Coordinates of C-alpha atoms in Angstrom, one line a residue:
M1 CA -11.0 -43.0 -6.8
L2 CA -8.5 -40.1 -6.2
Q3 CA -7.9 -37.9 -9.2
K4 CA -5.4 -35.1 -9.5
Y5 CA -5.4 -32.1 -11.9
K6 CA -2.9 -29.3 -12.3
G7 CA -3.6 -25.6 -12.6
L8 CA -1.9 -22.2 -12.3
I9 CA -1.7 -20.8 -8.8
A10 CA -3.7 -17.6 -8.7
S11 CA -3.7 -17.3 -4.9
P12 CA -1.9 -19.7 -2.5
G13 CA -3.3 -21.8 0.3
I14 CA -5.2 -25.0 0.9
A15 CA -9.0 -25.6 1.1
M16 CA -11.1 -28.8 1.7
G17 CA -14.8 -29.1 1.0
P18 CA -17.6 -30.0 -1.4
A19 CA -17.6 -28.8 -5.0
K20 CA -20.1 -26.2 -6.2
I21 CA -20.4 -26.0 -10.0
Y22 CA -21.1 -22.4 -11.0
S23 CA -22.1 -21.2 -14.4
K24 CA -23.7 -18.0 -15.6
A25 CA -26.6 -17.8 -18.1
D26 CA -25.4 -18.2 -21.7
L27 CA -26.5 -15.5 -24.1
V28 CA -26.7 -15.9 -27.9
I29 CA -26.7 -12.5 -29.4
K30 CA -27.8 -12.2 -33.1
K31 CA -27.7 -9.2 -35.3
K32 CA -31.1 -7.7 -36.0
K33 CA -31.7 -5.2 -38.7
L34 CA -33.7 -2.2 -37.6
E35 CA -36.0 -0.5 -39.9
K36 CA -36.7 2.3 -37.4
G37 CA -36.1 3.3 -33.8
I38 CA -32.4 3.8 -34.1
E39 CA -32.3 6.6 -31.5
E40 CA -34.5 4.6 -29.2
E41 CA -32.0 1.7 -29.4
I42 CA -29.1 4.0 -28.6
E43 CA -31.1 5.3 -25.6
K44 CA -31.7 1.7 -24.5
L45 CA -27.9 1.2 -24.7
K46 CA -27.2 4.3 -22.6
S47 CA -29.7 3.3 -20.1
A48 CA -28.0 -0.1 -19.6
F49 CA -24.7 1.7 -19.0
E50 CA -26.3 4.0 -16.4
T51 CA -28.1 1.1 -14.7
Y52 CA -24.9 -0.9 -14.4
R53 CA -22.9 2.1 -13.2
I54 CA -25.4 2.8 -10.4
R55 CA -25.3 -0.9 -9.5
L56 CA -21.5 -0.9 -9.2
E57 CA -21.4 2.3 -7.2
N58 CA -23.8 0.7 -4.7
I59 CA -21.6 -2.3 -4.1
K60 CA -20.1 -2.2 -0.5
A61 CA -16.6 -3.6 -1.0
D62 CA -15.0 -5.5 1.9
N63 CA -11.5 -4.4 1.0
E64 CA -9.3 -2.1 -1.2
A65 CA -8.8 -4.7 -3.9
Q66 CA -12.6 -5.2 -4.4
A67 CA -13.1 -1.4 -4.3
S68 CA -10.3 -1.0 -6.8
V69 CA -11.9 -3.4 -9.3
T70 CA -15.3 -1.9 -8.9
Q71 CA -13.9 1.6 -9.4
A72 CA -11.9 0.4 -12.5
H73 CA -15.1 -1.0 -14.0
V74 CA -17.0 2.3 -13.2
E75 CA -14.3 4.2 -15.0
L76 CA -14.5 2.0 -18.1
L77 CA -18.2 2.4 -18.2
C78 CA -17.7 6.2 -18.0
D79 CA -15.2 6.2 -20.9
P80 CA -16.9 8.1 -23.7
Y81 CA -15.1 6.0 -26.3
F82 CA -16.8 2.8 -25.0
I83 CA -20.4 4.0 -25.3
E84 CA -19.8 6.0 -28.4
S85 CA -18.2 3.1 -30.2
A86 CA -21.3 0.9 -29.5
S87 CA -23.7 3.8 -30.4
T88 CA -21.9 4.4 -33.7
L89 CA -22.3 0.7 -34.6
V90 CA -26.0 0.9 -33.9
R91 CA -26.3 3.9 -36.3
E92 CA -24.0 2.7 -39.0
E93 CA -25.3 -0.9 -39.1
A94 CA -28.9 -0.1 -38.2
A95 CA -28.5 -2.9 -35.7
N96 CA -29.8 -3.8 -32.3
A97 CA -28.0 -2.5 -29.2
S98 CA -27.0 -5.9 -27.8
W99 CA -25.2 -6.9 -31.1
A100 CA -23.5 -3.6 -31.3
L101 CA -22.3 -3.8 -27.7
Q102 CA -21.1 -7.4 -28.1
K103 CA -19.1 -6.5 -31.2
T104 CA -17.6 -3.4 -29.4
V105 CA -16.6 -5.4 -26.3
D106 CA -15.1 -8.2 -28.5
Q107 CA -13.0 -5.6 -30.3
M108 CA -11.8 -3.8 -27.2
A109 CA -11.1 -7.1 -25.3
A110 CA -9.2 -8.5 -28.3
M111 CA -7.0 -5.4 -28.5
M112 CA -6.0 -5.9 -24.8
E113 CA -5.6 -9.7 -25.1
S114 CA -3.2 -9.2 -28.0
L115 CA -0.6 -7.4 -25.8
D116 CA 2.4 -9.3 -24.4
D117 CA 2.3 -7.8 -21.0
P118 CA 0.4 -10.3 -18.8
Y119 CA -1.1 -7.6 -16.6
L120 CA -2.5 -5.6 -19.6
R121 CA -3.6 -8.7 -21.4
E122 CA -5.8 -9.7 -18.5
R123 CA -7.6 -6.4 -18.7
G124 CA -9.4 -7.9 -21.7
A125 CA -11.3 -10.0 -19.1
D126 CA -12.5 -6.8 -17.5
Y127 CA -14.1 -5.6 -20.7
R128 CA -15.8 -9.0 -21.3
D129 CA -17.1 -9.0 -17.7
I130 CA -18.6 -5.5 -18.1
G131 CA -20.0 -6.5 -21.5
Q132 CA -21.6 -9.6 -20.1
N133 CA -23.4 -7.8 -17.3
L134 CA -24.5 -5.0 -19.7
L135 CA -26.0 -7.7 -22.0
Y136 CA -27.9 -9.2 -19.1
I137 CA -29.4 -5.8 -18.5
L138 CA -30.2 -5.3 -22.1
E139 CA -31.7 -8.7 -22.5
G140 CA -33.5 -8.8 -19.2
V141 CA -31.7 -11.9 -18.0
D142 CA -30.7 -12.8 -14.4
G143 CA -27.0 -13.7 -14.8
G144 CA -26.7 -15.3 -11.3
D145 CA -24.2 -14.5 -8.6
L146 CA -22.3 -16.0 -5.7
S147 CA -23.7 -13.8 -2.9
Q148 CA -26.4 -16.2 -1.6
L149 CA -24.6 -19.5 -1.1
K150 CA -26.2 -22.0 1.4
E151 CA -23.0 -23.9 2.6
D152 CA -19.2 -23.9 2.5
C153 CA -18.0 -24.9 -0.9
I154 CA -15.2 -24.8 -3.4
I155 CA -16.4 -23.1 -6.6
I156 CA -15.7 -24.8 -9.9
S157 CA -16.4 -22.7 -13.0
S158 CA -15.3 -22.1 -16.5
E159 CA -14.2 -18.6 -15.6
L160 CA -15.1 -16.3 -12.7
T161 CA -15.3 -12.7 -13.6
P162 CA -14.1 -9.7 -11.4
S163 CA -17.8 -8.9 -10.6
D164 CA -18.3 -12.5 -9.5
T165 CA -15.4 -12.4 -7.0
S166 CA -16.3 -8.9 -5.9
T167 CA -19.8 -10.0 -4.8
M168 CA -19.1 -13.6 -3.6
D169 CA -20.0 -14.7 -0.1
R170 CA -16.6 -14.8 1.6
E171 CA -17.9 -16.8 4.5
Q172 CA -19.0 -19.7 2.3
V173 CA -16.5 -19.7 -0.5
L174 CA -13.4 -21.8 0.6
G175 CA -11.6 -21.5 -2.7
F176 CA -12.1 -21.8 -6.4
A177 CA -10.8 -23.5 -9.6
N178 CA -11.4 -22.2 -13.1
D179 CA -11.0 -23.7 -16.6
L180 CA -9.7 -20.3 -17.8
G181 CA -7.9 -17.2 -16.4
G182 CA -4.4 -16.0 -15.7
K183 CA -2.3 -15.4 -12.6
T184 CA -2.4 -11.6 -13.1
S185 CA -6.1 -11.2 -13.5
H186 CA -8.3 -9.1 -11.3
V187 CA -9.9 -12.3 -10.1
A188 CA -6.5 -13.5 -8.9
I189 CA -5.8 -10.2 -7.2
I190 CA -9.0 -10.3 -5.3
A191 CA -8.5 -13.9 -4.3
Q192 CA -5.1 -13.0 -2.9
T193 CA -6.5 -10.0 -1.0
L194 CA -9.2 -12.2 0.5
D195 CA -6.8 -15.1 1.2
I196 CA -8.9 -17.4 -0.8
P197 CA -6.9 -20.3 -2.4
A198 CA -7.4 -20.3 -6.1
L199 CA -6.3 -22.1 -9.3
V200 CA -6.9 -20.9 -12.8
G201 CA -6.1 -22.1 -16.3
M202 CA -7.2 -25.7 -15.6
K203 CA -8.7 -26.1 -19.1
T204 CA -11.3 -28.8 -18.5
I205 CA -11.8 -28.9 -14.8
T206 CA -15.6 -28.2 -15.1
Q207 CA -15.8 -31.5 -17.1
E208 CA -14.0 -33.5 -14.5
V209 CA -15.8 -32.3 -11.3
K210 CA -19.4 -33.0 -10.3
D211 CA -21.5 -31.0 -7.9
G212 CA -20.9 -32.3 -4.4
D213 CA -17.6 -34.0 -5.1
D214 CA -15.2 -34.1 -2.2
L215 CA -12.3 -31.7 -3.1
I216 CA -8.9 -30.7 -1.8
L217 CA -7.7 -27.5 -3.5
D218 CA -3.9 -27.3 -3.0
A219 CA -3.0 -23.9 -4.3
D220 CA 0.5 -24.1 -2.9
R221 CA 1.4 -26.9 -5.3
G222 CA -1.1 -26.1 -8.1
L223 CA -3.2 -29.3 -7.6
L224 CA -6.9 -30.1 -7.3
L225 CA -7.6 -33.5 -5.8
I226 CA -11.0 -35.1 -6.4
N227 CA -12.5 -37.5 -3.9
P228 CA -9.3 -38.1 -1.8
D229 CA -9.0 -41.0 0.6
D230 CA -8.9 -40.5 4.4
Q231 CA -5.1 -40.7 4.7
T232 CA -4.7 -38.0 2.1
K233 CA -7.2 -35.8 4.0
E234 CA -5.3 -36.3 7.3
C235 CA -2.1 -35.2 5.6
Y236 CA -3.7 -32.1 4.3
K237 CA -5.3 -31.2 7.6
I238 CA -1.8 -31.1 9.1
R239 CA -0.7 -28.9 6.2
I240 CA -3.7 -26.6 6.7
R241 CA -2.8 -26.1 10.4
K242 CA 0.8 -25.2 9.4
W243 CA -0.5 -22.8 6.7
E244 CA -2.7 -21.1 9.3
E245 CA 0.3 -20.8 11.6
E246 CA 2.4 -19.2 8.8
K247 CA -0.4 -16.8 8.0
A248 CA -0.5 -15.7 11.6
R249 CA 3.3 -15.3 11.7
L250 CA 3.2 -13.2 8.4
E251 CA 0.5 -11.0 9.9
E252 CA 2.7 -10.4 12.9
V253 CA 5.9 -9.5 10.9
K254 CA 4.4 -7.5 8.0
D255 CA 4.7 -4.1 9.8
R256 CA 8.2 -4.7 11.1
A257 CA 11.4 -3.4 9.5
A258 CA 13.1 -6.0 7.4
V259 CA 16.4 -6.6 9.1
T260 CA 18.5 -9.8 8.9
E261 CA 19.5 -11.5 12.2
D262 CA 23.0 -10.1 11.8
G263 CA 21.8 -6.5 11.3
K264 CA 21.5 -5.9 7.5
E265 CA 18.5 -3.7 6.9
I266 CA 16.7 -4.2 3.5
E267 CA 13.8 -2.2 2.2
V268 CA 10.7 -4.1 1.2
V269 CA 8.5 -1.9 -1.0
C270 CA 5.7 -2.5 -3.5
N271 CA 5.0 -2.1 -7.2
V272 CA 1.9 0.0 -7.9
G273 CA 0.0 1.4 -10.9
N274 CA -2.4 3.7 -9.1
L275 CA -3.4 5.0 -5.7
E276 CA -5.5 2.0 -4.8
D277 CA -2.6 -0.3 -5.4
L278 CA -0.5 1.9 -3.1
E279 CA -3.1 1.7 -0.3
D280 CA -3.3 -2.1 -0.6
G281 CA 0.5 -2.3 -0.5
L282 CA 0.7 -0.2 2.7
N283 CA -2.0 -2.3 4.3
R284 CA 0.1 -5.3 3.6
G285 CA 3.2 -3.8 5.3
A286 CA 5.2 -2.3 2.4
D287 CA 7.8 0.3 3.5
G288 CA 7.0 2.4 0.5
V289 CA 6.8 2.2 -3.3
G290 CA 9.7 0.9 -5.4
L291 CA 7.9 1.2 -8.7
F292 CA 5.1 3.6 -9.6
R293 CA 4.1 2.5 -13.2
T294 CA 3.1 5.8 -14.6
E295 CA 2.1 4.3 -18.0
F296 CA -1.3 3.4 -16.5
L297 CA -2.1 7.2 -16.2
Y298 CA -1.5 7.4 -19.9
M299 CA -3.2 4.1 -20.9
G300 CA -6.3 4.8 -18.9
N301 CA -6.8 8.2 -20.6
D302 CA -8.0 9.5 -23.9
H303 CA -5.2 12.0 -24.1
F304 CA -1.7 12.5 -22.9
P305 CA -2.3 13.5 -19.2
S306 CA -1.3 17.1 -18.5
E307 CA 1.3 18.2 -16.0
E308 CA -1.4 19.1 -13.5
E309 CA -3.3 15.8 -13.9
Q310 CA -0.1 13.9 -13.2
F311 CA 0.9 16.2 -10.4
Q312 CA -2.3 15.6 -8.4
V313 CA -1.7 11.8 -8.5
Y314 CA 2.0 12.0 -7.7
K315 CA 1.3 14.5 -4.9
A316 CA -1.4 12.3 -3.4
A317 CA 1.0 9.3 -3.4
A318 CA 3.9 11.3 -1.9
S319 CA 1.7 12.9 0.8
R320 CA 0.3 9.5 1.7
L321 CA 3.8 8.0 2.0
G322 CA 5.4 10.9 3.9
Q323 CA 9.1 10.1 4.3
S324 CA 8.7 6.5 3.0
P325 CA 10.2 6.3 -0.6
L326 CA 8.1 6.8 -3.7
L327 CA 10.1 5.8 -6.8
I328 CA 8.3 7.0 -9.9
R329 CA 9.4 5.5 -13.3
T330 CA 9.0 7.8 -16.3
L331 CA 6.8 6.7 -19.1
D332 CA 7.4 3.2 -20.1
I333 CA 5.2 2.8 -23.2
G334 CA 5.8 1.0 -26.5
G335 CA 6.7 -2.6 -26.9
D336 CA 3.5 -4.3 -25.8
K337 CA 1.9 -1.2 -24.4
S338 CA 0.0 1.2 -26.7
L339 CA -2.2 4.3 -26.4
S340 CA -5.6 4.6 -28.0
Y341 CA -5.0 8.2 -28.9
F342 CA -1.5 8.0 -30.4
D343 CA -0.4 6.1 -33.5
F344 CA 2.7 4.1 -33.0
P345 CA 4.8 3.2 -36.1
K346 CA 4.5 -0.5 -37.1
E347 CA 7.7 -2.3 -36.1
D348 CA 8.9 -5.8 -36.7
N349 CA 10.5 -6.0 -33.3
P350 CA 8.7 -3.5 -31.0
F351 CA 10.5 -4.7 -27.9
L352 CA 13.7 -3.7 -29.6
G353 CA 12.3 -0.5 -31.1
W354 CA 10.7 2.8 -30.2
R355 CA 9.8 2.5 -26.6
A356 CA 10.3 3.8 -23.0
L357 CA 13.0 6.5 -22.7
R358 CA 13.4 6.7 -26.5
I359 CA 9.8 7.9 -26.9
S360 CA 10.2 10.4 -24.0
F361 CA 13.2 11.9 -25.8
D362 CA 11.4 12.1 -29.1
L363 CA 8.3 13.7 -27.5
P364 CA 9.9 16.4 -25.4
D365 CA 6.7 18.1 -24.3
V366 CA 5.4 14.8 -22.9
F367 CA 8.6 14.2 -21.1
Q368 CA 8.7 17.8 -19.8
D369 CA 5.1 17.6 -18.4
Q370 CA 5.9 14.4 -16.6
V371 CA 9.2 15.5 -15.1
R372 CA 7.7 18.8 -14.0
A373 CA 4.9 16.9 -12.3
I374 CA 7.3 14.6 -10.5
L375 CA 9.6 17.4 -9.4
R376 CA 6.6 19.4 -8.0
A377 CA 5.4 16.3 -6.1
S378 CA 8.9 15.9 -4.6
A379 CA 8.1 18.9 -2.4
F380 CA 5.5 16.7 -0.6
G381 CA 7.5 13.5 0.2
N382 CA 10.5 11.3 -0.5
V383 CA 10.1 11.1 -4.2
K384 CA 12.8 9.6 -6.5
L385 CA 12.7 9.4 -10.3
F386 CA 14.1 6.7 -12.5
L387 CA 14.5 6.1 -16.2
P388 CA 13.5 2.9 -18.1
M389 CA 15.4 1.2 -20.9
V390 CA 18.7 2.9 -20.5
V391 CA 21.5 1.6 -22.7
S392 CA 24.2 4.3 -22.5
V393 CA 25.9 7.0 -20.4
E394 CA 24.8 9.5 -23.1
E395 CA 21.1 8.8 -22.4
I396 CA 21.6 9.5 -18.7
L397 CA 23.4 12.7 -19.5
E398 CA 20.7 13.8 -21.9
A399 CA 18.0 13.1 -19.4
Q400 CA 19.9 15.0 -16.7
D401 CA 20.4 18.0 -19.0
R402 CA 16.6 18.1 -19.6
I403 CA 15.8 17.6 -15.9
A404 CA 18.3 20.5 -15.0
S405 CA 16.5 22.7 -17.5
I406 CA 13.1 21.9 -16.0
K407 CA 14.5 22.6 -12.5
K408 CA 15.7 26.0 -13.7
D409 CA 12.2 26.9 -15.1
L410 CA 10.6 25.8 -11.8
R411 CA 13.0 28.0 -9.8
Q412 CA 12.2 31.0 -12.0
E413 CA 8.5 30.3 -11.5
G414 CA 8.9 30.1 -7.8
I415 CA 7.5 26.5 -7.7
P416 CA 9.0 24.4 -4.8
F417 CA 10.7 21.0 -5.4
N418 CA 13.4 18.9 -3.8
E419 CA 16.7 20.1 -5.3
A420 CA 18.4 16.9 -4.2
M421 CA 15.8 14.5 -5.6
E422 CA 17.5 11.2 -6.6
V423 CA 17.5 10.2 -10.2
G424 CA 18.2 6.5 -11.0
I425 CA 17.9 4.1 -13.9
M426 CA 16.4 0.7 -14.6
I427 CA 18.9 -2.0 -15.5
E428 CA 17.0 -4.2 -18.0
T429 CA 19.2 -4.5 -21.0
P430 CA 22.4 -6.5 -21.6
A431 CA 24.1 -3.2 -22.5
S432 CA 23.4 -1.6 -19.1
V433 CA 24.7 -4.7 -17.4
L434 CA 28.0 -4.7 -19.3
I435 CA 28.6 -1.0 -18.6
A436 CA 27.0 -0.9 -15.2
E437 CA 30.3 0.4 -13.6
E438 CA 30.2 3.4 -15.9
L439 CA 26.5 4.0 -15.5
A440 CA 26.8 4.0 -11.7
N441 CA 29.0 7.1 -11.9
Y442 CA 26.1 9.2 -13.5
C443 CA 23.1 8.2 -11.5
D444 CA 22.0 7.8 -7.8
F445 CA 20.7 4.2 -7.8
F446 CA 19.9 1.1 -9.9
S447 CA 16.6 -0.8 -10.1
I448 CA 16.8 -4.1 -11.8
G449 CA 13.9 -4.9 -14.1
T450 CA 14.2 -8.7 -14.4
N451 CA 11.2 -9.2 -16.7
D452 CA 12.9 -7.5 -19.7
L453 CA 16.4 -8.3 -18.6
T454 CA 15.6 -12.0 -18.7
Q455 CA 14.0 -11.9 -22.1
Y456 CA 16.9 -9.9 -23.6
I457 CA 19.7 -12.0 -22.1
L458 CA 18.1 -15.2 -23.1
A459 CA 16.6 -14.0 -26.4
A460 CA 13.3 -15.4 -25.4
D461 CA 10.1 -13.3 -25.7
R462 CA 8.4 -13.4 -22.3
G463 CA 5.0 -13.4 -23.9
N464 CA 5.6 -16.3 -26.3
E465 CA 4.4 -19.6 -25.1
K466 CA 6.6 -21.4 -27.6
V467 CA 9.7 -20.3 -25.7
A468 CA 8.3 -20.3 -22.2
N469 CA 10.6 -23.1 -21.3
I470 CA 13.6 -21.0 -22.1
Y471 CA 12.5 -17.8 -20.3
N472 CA 13.7 -18.3 -16.8
S473 CA 15.2 -15.8 -14.4
Y474 CA 17.1 -18.6 -12.6
H475 CA 19.3 -19.1 -15.7
P476 CA 23.0 -18.7 -14.7
A477 CA 23.5 -15.9 -17.2
V478 CA 20.7 -13.8 -15.7
L479 CA 21.9 -14.5 -12.1
R480 CA 25.4 -13.5 -12.9
A481 CA 24.1 -10.3 -14.6
I482 CA 22.2 -9.4 -11.4
K483 CA 25.2 -10.0 -9.2
K484 CA 27.4 -7.9 -11.5
V485 CA 24.9 -5.0 -11.4
I486 CA 24.6 -5.1 -7.6
D487 CA 28.4 -5.1 -7.2
A488 CA 28.8 -2.2 -9.6
A489 CA 26.4 -0.1 -7.7
H490 CA 28.0 -0.8 -4.3
R491 CA 31.5 -0.1 -5.7
S492 CA 30.3 3.4 -6.6
G493 CA 28.6 3.9 -3.2
K494 CA 25.1 3.6 -4.7
W495 CA 22.2 1.3 -3.7
C496 CA 20.6 -1.3 -5.9
G497 CA 17.0 -2.5 -5.9
M498 CA 14.9 -4.9 -8.0
C499 CA 11.4 -4.2 -9.2
G500 CA 11.0 -7.0 -11.7
G501 CA 8.9 -10.1 -11.1
F502 CA 11.9 -12.0 -9.7
A503 CA 11.9 -9.8 -6.6
S504 CA 8.4 -11.2 -5.7
D505 CA 9.5 -14.9 -5.9
P506 CA 10.1 -16.0 -2.3
Q507 CA 12.2 -18.9 -3.6
A508 CA 14.7 -16.3 -4.8
T509 CA 14.7 -14.1 -1.7
Y510 CA 17.5 -15.8 0.2
M511 CA 19.8 -15.9 -2.8
L512 CA 19.1 -12.2 -3.6
I513 CA 19.9 -11.3 0.0
G514 CA 23.2 -13.1 -0.4
M515 CA 23.9 -11.2 -3.6
G516 CA 23.6 -8.0 -1.7
L517 CA 20.3 -6.6 -3.0
D518 CA 19.3 -3.5 -1.0
E519 CA 15.7 -3.2 -1.9
F520 CA 12.9 -5.7 -2.9
S521 CA 10.0 -4.0 -4.8
V522 CA 7.3 -6.7 -4.9
V523 CA 3.6 -7.2 -5.5
G524 CA 1.6 -6.4 -2.4
S525 CA 0.7 -10.1 -1.6
K526 CA 4.4 -11.0 -1.2
V527 CA 5.4 -8.2 1.1
A528 CA 5.0 -10.1 4.4
K529 CA 6.6 -13.3 3.0
V530 CA 9.7 -11.5 1.8
K531 CA 10.0 -9.6 5.1
D532 CA 9.6 -12.9 7.0
L533 CA 12.4 -14.5 5.0
I534 CA 14.7 -11.5 5.5
L535 CA 14.0 -11.4 9.3
R536 CA 15.0 -15.1 9.6
S537 CA 18.2 -14.7 7.4
K538 CA 21.8 -14.3 8.3
L539 CA 23.7 -12.3 5.7
D540 CA 26.9 -14.5 5.8
S541 CA 25.0 -17.7 5.3
A542 CA 22.9 -16.2 2.5
Q543 CA 26.2 -15.0 0.8
D544 CA 27.6 -18.5 1.0
F545 CA 24.4 -19.9 -0.6
A546 CA 24.4 -17.2 -3.4
N547 CA 28.1 -17.9 -4.2
K548 CA 27.4 -21.6 -4.5
I549 CA 24.6 -20.9 -7.0
L550 CA 26.7 -18.3 -8.9
A551 CA 29.5 -20.9 -9.3
T552 CA 27.3 -23.3 -11.3
G553 CA 26.8 -22.9 -15.0
R554 CA 23.8 -25.2 -15.4
L555 CA 20.2 -24.2 -15.0
N556 CA 19.1 -27.6 -13.7
E557 CA 21.8 -27.4 -11.0
V558 CA 20.6 -23.9 -9.9
E559 CA 17.0 -25.1 -9.7
K560 CA 18.1 -28.2 -7.7
L561 CA 20.0 -26.0 -5.2
I562 CA 17.0 -23.7 -4.9
E563 CA 14.6 -26.6 -4.4
E564 CA 16.9 -28.2 -1.7
N565 CA 17.4 -25.0 0.2
P566 CA 15.4 -25.4 3.4
F567 CA 15.4 -21.7 3.9
R568 CA 12.4 -20.6 1.8

């Protein structure tokens, strides 16, 4: 009998095939008190790190995403803090290496998983993945893998790890569904890159599916169908053909300029956190970078990165992009993002506290190093700088004064930079929305950060599951704020982009075109889809649709109009 189960969409698409239950060897690690051989145990630990590092470096990745994940794991393995923390536990507790490693991994993963930012929270899974593979080496256990499958199948597991998806047999794996996992995990990113349909967060799906069950994985609607009837199968075969046709169309349009049918050109750029993300975005057709999240340079380090360290990264990005835009956001730390090497004050409301631009102003040397690096990189491409968490004209003026002083120093030192480099701001607070007209007079562009803007307008923490039903960027208050900001920018002759998650939602694209958005900065996997929607749009029709939505004051009416809109 047909059974249906819902999950979170990690990678869209549809797959049909037999179930393959996949589980890795369970390890029960117990603490063993060592009477002697402490240093030998530490050497055993170091040897496991080295063995796994060499194994990772020998993996031949099929694409940039897999290579990026593998490299990220190599970097974590090479982090002195990681190995030293485990080694210290062996010494202090006179304990076995496996127990010390497990405890260290649990602590590091728990720290990441406590963060509110979904992207950073999912990094905890990377630590657990690395730890599991190190424990297999230490314990001499074969953990199993997905590289030697015998037939086409849909993988059902409790949780696939990044290393599982990096080594899986792409020819045999049609899709996968996991009990655990989130939409922003490395597993999800790899699945999107490989165009493998995937559902995560299904809670108990491993208990509902048996090996060999006939499955339909509908990762467009978030459904897994078990043992469907022939009529259902035929319906899905038709949908799969249409899906393949859409994929072919998106592949054809991804490298085209995004211009509406009546001539409005709109930039479609990507959000990145490192050079690997940038490469992936360009391969997917992005016209540039609309958000370079520089905080990852700080969070992936054991010290504040120097001017030179940052310059080399920004220069590489600018040189790779040429005249395509590279928008670099200054340090956006605090709130849910911390640094292992810096003590943040305990705050009752960190999202409303010492974060982003406020920290940059209070740590002038850190701000100076970053701005100098960005300005120096501007000599190598079309670099623009923008400031997060702005709430006043005074903040823009203070930032501009500091930037002007840094420019003066660079001139005196004979260091080249783009004198006309644009400086913009993020609009992500109610204050910046309400005074957008004034702010537009003091900067070169706006970039709307809908993640924070939505949570601040609706007073709903975006990381709190208790209010997840309230946090919704389609809320009329949020939509009207977006429209007000776009209009304020245009009245001042400035352009307005969006780098928040809402820009990556294809259901919102047509409406945002109608609101007048000039730039969509999206996740790499959505570049082609957003371009396709723009290319098939007419500006006047999109404006009529946007105005109709803006006229309603009820969320359910907005969602109904979006759902009924055939153009998505």
